[in-house]
PDB file of C-alpha atoms in Angstrom:
ATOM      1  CA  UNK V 294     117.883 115.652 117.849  1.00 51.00           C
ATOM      2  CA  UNK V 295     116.954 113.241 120.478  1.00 73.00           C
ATOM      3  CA  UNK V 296     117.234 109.687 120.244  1.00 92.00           C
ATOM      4  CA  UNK V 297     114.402 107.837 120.169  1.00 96.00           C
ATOM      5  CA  UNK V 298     114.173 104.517 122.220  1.00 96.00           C
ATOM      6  CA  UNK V 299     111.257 102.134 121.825  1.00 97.00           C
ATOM      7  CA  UNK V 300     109.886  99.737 124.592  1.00 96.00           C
ATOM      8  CA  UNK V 301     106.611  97.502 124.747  1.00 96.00           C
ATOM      9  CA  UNK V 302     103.847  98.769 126.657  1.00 95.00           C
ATOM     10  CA  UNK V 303     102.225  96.876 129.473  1.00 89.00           C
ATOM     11  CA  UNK V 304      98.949  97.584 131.778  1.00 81.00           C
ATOM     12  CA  UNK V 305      97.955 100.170 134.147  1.00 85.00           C
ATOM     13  CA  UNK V 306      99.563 104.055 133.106  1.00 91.00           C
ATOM     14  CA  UNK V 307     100.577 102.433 130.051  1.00 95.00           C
ATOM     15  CA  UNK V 308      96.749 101.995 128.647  1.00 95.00           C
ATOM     16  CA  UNK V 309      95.610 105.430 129.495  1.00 95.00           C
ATOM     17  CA  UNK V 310      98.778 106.876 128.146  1.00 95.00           C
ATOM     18  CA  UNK V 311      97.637 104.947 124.558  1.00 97.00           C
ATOM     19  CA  UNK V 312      94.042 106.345 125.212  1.00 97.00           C
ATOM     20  CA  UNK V 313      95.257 109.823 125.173  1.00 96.00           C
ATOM     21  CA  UNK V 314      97.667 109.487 122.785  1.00 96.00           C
ATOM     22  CA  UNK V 315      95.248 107.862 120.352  1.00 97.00           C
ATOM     23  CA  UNK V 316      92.486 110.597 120.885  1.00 97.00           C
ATOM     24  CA  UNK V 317      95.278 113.697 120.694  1.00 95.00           C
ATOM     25  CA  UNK V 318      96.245 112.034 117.279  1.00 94.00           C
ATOM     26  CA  UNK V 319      92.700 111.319 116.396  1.00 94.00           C
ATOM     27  CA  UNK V 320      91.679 115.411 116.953  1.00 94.00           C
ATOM     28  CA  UNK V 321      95.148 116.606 114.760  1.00 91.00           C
ATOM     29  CA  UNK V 322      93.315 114.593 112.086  1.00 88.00           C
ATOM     30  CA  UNK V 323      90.303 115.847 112.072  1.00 90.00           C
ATOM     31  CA  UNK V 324      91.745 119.603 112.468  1.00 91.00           C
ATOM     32  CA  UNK V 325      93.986 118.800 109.382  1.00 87.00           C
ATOM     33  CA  UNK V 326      90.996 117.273 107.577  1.00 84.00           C
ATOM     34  CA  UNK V 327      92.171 113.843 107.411  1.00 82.00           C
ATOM     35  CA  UNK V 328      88.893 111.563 107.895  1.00 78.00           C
ATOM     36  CA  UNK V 329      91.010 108.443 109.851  1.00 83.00           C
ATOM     37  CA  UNK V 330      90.160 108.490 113.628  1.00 88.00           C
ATOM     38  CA  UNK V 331      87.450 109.620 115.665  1.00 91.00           C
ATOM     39  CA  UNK V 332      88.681 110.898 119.564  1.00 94.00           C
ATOM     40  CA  UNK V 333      87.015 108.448 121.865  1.00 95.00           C
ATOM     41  CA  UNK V 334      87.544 105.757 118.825  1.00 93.00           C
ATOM     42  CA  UNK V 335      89.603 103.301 121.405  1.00 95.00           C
ATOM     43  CA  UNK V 336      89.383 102.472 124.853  1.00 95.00           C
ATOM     44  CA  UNK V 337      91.855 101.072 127.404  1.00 95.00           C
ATOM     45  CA  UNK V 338      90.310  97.673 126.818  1.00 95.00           C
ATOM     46  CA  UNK V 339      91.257  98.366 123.308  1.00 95.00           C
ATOM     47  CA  UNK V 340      94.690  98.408 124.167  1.00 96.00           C
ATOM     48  CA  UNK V 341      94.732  96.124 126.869  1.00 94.00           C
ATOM     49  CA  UNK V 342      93.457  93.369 124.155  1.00 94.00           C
ATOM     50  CA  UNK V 343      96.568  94.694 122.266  1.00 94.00           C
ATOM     51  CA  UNK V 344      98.979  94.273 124.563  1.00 93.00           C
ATOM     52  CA  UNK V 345      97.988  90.837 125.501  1.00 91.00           C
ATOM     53  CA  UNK V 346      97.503  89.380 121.847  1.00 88.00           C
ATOM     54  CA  UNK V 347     100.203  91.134 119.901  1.00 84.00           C
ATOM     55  CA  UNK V 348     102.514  93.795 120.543  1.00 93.00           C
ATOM     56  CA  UNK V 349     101.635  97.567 121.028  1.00 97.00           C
ATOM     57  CA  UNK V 350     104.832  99.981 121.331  1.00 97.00           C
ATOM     58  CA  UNK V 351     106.077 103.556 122.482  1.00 97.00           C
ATOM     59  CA  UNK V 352     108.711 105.616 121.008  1.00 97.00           C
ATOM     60  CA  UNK V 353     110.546 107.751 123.848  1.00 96.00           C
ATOM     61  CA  UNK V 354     112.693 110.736 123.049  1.00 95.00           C
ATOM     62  CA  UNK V 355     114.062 112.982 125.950  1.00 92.00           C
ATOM     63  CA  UNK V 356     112.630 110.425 128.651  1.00 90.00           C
ATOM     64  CA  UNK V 357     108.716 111.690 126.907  1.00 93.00           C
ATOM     65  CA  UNK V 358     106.410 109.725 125.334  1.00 95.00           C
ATOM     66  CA  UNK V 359     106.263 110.594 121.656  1.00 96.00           C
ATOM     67  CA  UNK V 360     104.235 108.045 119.555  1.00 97.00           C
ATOM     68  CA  UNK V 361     103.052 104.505 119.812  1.00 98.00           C
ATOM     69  CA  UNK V 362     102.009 101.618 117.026  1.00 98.00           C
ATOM     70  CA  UNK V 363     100.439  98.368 117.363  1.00 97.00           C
ATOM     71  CA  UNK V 364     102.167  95.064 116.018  1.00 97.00           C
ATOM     72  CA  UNK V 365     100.264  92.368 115.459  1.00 96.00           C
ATOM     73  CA  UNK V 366     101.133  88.791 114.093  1.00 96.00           C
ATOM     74  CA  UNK V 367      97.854  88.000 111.687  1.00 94.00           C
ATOM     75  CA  UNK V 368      95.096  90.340 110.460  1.00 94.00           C
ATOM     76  CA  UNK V 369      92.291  88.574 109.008  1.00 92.00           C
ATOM     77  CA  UNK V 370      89.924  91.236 108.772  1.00 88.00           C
ATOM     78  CA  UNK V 371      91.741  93.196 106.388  1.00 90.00           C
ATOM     79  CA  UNK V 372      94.013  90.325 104.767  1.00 94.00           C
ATOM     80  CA  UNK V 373      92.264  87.573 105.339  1.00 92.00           C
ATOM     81  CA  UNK V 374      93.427  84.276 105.972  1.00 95.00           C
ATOM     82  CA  UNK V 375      97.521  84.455 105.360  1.00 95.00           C
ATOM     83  CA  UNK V 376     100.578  81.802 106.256  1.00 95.00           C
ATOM     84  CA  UNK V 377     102.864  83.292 108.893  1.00 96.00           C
ATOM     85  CA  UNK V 378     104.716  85.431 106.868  1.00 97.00           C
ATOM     86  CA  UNK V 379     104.086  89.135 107.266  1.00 98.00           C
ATOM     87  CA  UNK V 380     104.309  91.085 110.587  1.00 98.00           C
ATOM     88  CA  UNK V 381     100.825  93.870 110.439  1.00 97.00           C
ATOM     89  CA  UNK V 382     101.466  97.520 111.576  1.00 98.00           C
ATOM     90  CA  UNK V 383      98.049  99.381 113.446  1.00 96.00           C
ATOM     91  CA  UNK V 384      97.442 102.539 114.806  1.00 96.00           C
ATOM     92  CA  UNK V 385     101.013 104.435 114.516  1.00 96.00           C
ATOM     93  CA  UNK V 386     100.613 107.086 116.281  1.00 96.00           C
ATOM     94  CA  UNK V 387     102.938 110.076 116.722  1.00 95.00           C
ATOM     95  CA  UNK V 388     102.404 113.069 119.533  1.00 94.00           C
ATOM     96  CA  UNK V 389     102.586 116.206 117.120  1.00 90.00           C
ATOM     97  CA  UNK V 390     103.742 118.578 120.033  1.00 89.00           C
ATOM     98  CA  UNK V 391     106.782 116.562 121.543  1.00 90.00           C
ATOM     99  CA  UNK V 392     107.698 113.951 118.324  1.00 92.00           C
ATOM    100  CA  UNK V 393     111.113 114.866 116.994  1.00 92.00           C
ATOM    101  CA  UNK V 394     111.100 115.323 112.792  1.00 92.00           C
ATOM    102  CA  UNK V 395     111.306 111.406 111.770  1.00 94.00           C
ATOM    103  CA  UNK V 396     109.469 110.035 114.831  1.00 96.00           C
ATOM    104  CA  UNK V 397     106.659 108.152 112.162  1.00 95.00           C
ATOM    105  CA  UNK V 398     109.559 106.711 110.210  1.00 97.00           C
ATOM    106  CA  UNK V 399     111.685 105.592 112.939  1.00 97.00           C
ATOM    107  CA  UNK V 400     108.502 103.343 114.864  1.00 98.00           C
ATOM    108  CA  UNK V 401     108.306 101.975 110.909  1.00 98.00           C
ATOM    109  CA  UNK V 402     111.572 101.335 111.080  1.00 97.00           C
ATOM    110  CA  UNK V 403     111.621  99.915 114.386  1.00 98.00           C
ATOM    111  CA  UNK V 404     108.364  97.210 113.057  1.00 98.00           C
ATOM    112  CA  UNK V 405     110.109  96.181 110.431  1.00 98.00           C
ATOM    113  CA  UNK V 406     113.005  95.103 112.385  1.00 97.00           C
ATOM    114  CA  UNK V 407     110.962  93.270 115.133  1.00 97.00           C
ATOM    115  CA  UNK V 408     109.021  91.485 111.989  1.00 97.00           C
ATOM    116  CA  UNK V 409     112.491  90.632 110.197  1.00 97.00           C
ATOM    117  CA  UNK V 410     113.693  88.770 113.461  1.00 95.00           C
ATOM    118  CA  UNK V 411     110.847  86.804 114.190  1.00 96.00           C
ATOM    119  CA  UNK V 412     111.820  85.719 110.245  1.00 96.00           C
ATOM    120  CA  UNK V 413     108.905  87.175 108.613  1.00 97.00           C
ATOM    121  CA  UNK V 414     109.556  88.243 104.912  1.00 97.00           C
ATOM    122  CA  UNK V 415     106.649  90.998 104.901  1.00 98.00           C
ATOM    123  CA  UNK V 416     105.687  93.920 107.019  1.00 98.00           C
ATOM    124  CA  UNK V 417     101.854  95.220 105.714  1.00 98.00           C
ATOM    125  CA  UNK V 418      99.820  97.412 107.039  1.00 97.00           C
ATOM    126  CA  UNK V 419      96.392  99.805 105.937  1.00 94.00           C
ATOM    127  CA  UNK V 420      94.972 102.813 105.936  1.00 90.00           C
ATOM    128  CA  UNK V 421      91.369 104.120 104.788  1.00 87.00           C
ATOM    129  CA  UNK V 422      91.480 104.678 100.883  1.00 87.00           C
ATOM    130  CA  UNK V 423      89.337 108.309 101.805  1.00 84.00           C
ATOM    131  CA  UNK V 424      93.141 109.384 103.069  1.00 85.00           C
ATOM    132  CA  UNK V 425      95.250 110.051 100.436  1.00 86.00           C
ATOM    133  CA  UNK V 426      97.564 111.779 102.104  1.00 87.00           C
ATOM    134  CA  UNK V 427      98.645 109.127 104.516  1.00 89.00           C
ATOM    135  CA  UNK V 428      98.875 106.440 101.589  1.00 91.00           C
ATOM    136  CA  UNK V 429     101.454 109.114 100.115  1.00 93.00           C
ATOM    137  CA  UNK V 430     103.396 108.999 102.783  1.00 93.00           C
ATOM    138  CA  UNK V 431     103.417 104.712 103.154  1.00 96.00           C
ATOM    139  CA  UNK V 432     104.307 104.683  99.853  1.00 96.00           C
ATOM    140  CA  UNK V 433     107.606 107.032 100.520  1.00 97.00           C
ATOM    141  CA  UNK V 434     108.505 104.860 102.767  1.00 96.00           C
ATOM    142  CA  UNK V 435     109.053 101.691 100.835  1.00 97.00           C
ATOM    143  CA  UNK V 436     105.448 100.180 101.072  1.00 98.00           C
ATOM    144  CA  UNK V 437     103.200  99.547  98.088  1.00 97.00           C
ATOM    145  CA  UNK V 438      99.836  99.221  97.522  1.00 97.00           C
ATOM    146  CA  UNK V 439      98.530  95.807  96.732  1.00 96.00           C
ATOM    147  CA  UNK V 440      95.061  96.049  97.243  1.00 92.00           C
ATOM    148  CA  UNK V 441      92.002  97.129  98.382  1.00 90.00           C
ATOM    149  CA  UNK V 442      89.261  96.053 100.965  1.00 85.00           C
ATOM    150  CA  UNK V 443      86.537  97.347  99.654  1.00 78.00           C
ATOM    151  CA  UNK V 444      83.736  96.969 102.468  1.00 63.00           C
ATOM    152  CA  UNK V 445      84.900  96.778 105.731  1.00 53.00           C
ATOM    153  CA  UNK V 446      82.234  97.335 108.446  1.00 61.00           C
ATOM    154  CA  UNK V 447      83.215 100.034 111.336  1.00 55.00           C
ATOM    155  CA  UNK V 448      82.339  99.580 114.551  1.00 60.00           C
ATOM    156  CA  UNK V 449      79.306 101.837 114.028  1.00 64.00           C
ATOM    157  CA  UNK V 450      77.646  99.553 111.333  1.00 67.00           C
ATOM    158  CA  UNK V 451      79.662 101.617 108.268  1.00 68.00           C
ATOM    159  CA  UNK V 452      81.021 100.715 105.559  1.00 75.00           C
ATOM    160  CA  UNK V 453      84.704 101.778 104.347  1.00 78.00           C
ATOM    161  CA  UNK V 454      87.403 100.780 102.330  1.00 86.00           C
ATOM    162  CA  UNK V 455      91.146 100.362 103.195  1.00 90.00           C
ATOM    163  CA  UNK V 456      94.370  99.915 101.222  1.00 93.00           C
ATOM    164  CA  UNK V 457      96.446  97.703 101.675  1.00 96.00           C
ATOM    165  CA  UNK V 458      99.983  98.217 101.482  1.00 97.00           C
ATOM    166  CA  UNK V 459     103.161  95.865 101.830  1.00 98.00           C
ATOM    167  CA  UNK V 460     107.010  95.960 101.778  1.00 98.00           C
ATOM    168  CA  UNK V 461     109.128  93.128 101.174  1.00 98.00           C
ATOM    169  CA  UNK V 462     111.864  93.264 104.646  1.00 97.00           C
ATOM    170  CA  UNK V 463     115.654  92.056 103.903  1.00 90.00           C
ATOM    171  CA  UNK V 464     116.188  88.246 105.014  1.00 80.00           C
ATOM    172  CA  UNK V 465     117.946  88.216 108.702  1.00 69.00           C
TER     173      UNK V 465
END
């Protein structure tokens, strides 16, 4: 199995390269009938607002690019207004055809660690409550679900709800 490394994206290549990987994700939803993404959903300026506010990563295995997530420090539109305690996990992303088994888990893995040592207690993230599937596999990974955000608008005037999910990290 290859080892995957992790490093922070920047501008230029690097926002295209979350474009495509976004909308490749995005269409293996919607093949697999998981109503999450739409191709097209997120721009470079997306990303580029990303990368300058919080942190967006890739996971490389085999010198490829084989997933991405974003990290960001506060998320008031799903949490609301929170002390700095919890580290928020967006858009992981994992490339279907070149991800090694464990890929998902390991950029988890890899959040949690980068939201331990800046000596936050909580890593959350959320995912549309219409998707079981994915909240399935959050909560196998340690997370659990401690709410819901019941109208959220999209960026097409819609209305949706999320779950929210949280997992207490170890102290550093």
């Amino acid at each position: 199995m290859n080892e995957i490394t992790f490093r922070l994206a920047s501008g230029g290549d690097d926002l295209l390269g979350l474009v495509v990987l976004y909308d490749a994700a995005a269409r293996w939803m919607q093949a697999n009938g998981i109503d999450q993404w739409q191709p097209g959903g997120k721009d470079e300026e997306h990303f580029r607002l990303r990368v300058k506010e919080g942190e967006v990563w890739f996971a490389e295995a085999g010198g490829r690019t084989v997933g991405a997530f974003e990290l960001w420090w506060r998320d008031e539109p799903a949490w609301g207004p929170q002390p700095p305690e919890a580290g928020y996990v967006h858009r992981l992303m994992v490339d279907r055809d070149r991800a090694p088994a464990g890929t998902g888990r390991a950029m988890l893995a890899h959040a949690e660690r980068r939201i331990a040592g800046a000596g936050r207690a909580w890593s959350r993230l959320d995912c549309l409550s219409a998707n079981p599937r994915l909240r399935t596999y959050y909560e196998a990974a340690g997370y659990t679900v401690v709410g819901e955000q019941p109208f959220k608008e999209g960026t097409d005037g819609s209305t949706y709800a999320v779950t929210l999910l949280e997992k207490r990290l170890p102290a550093r």
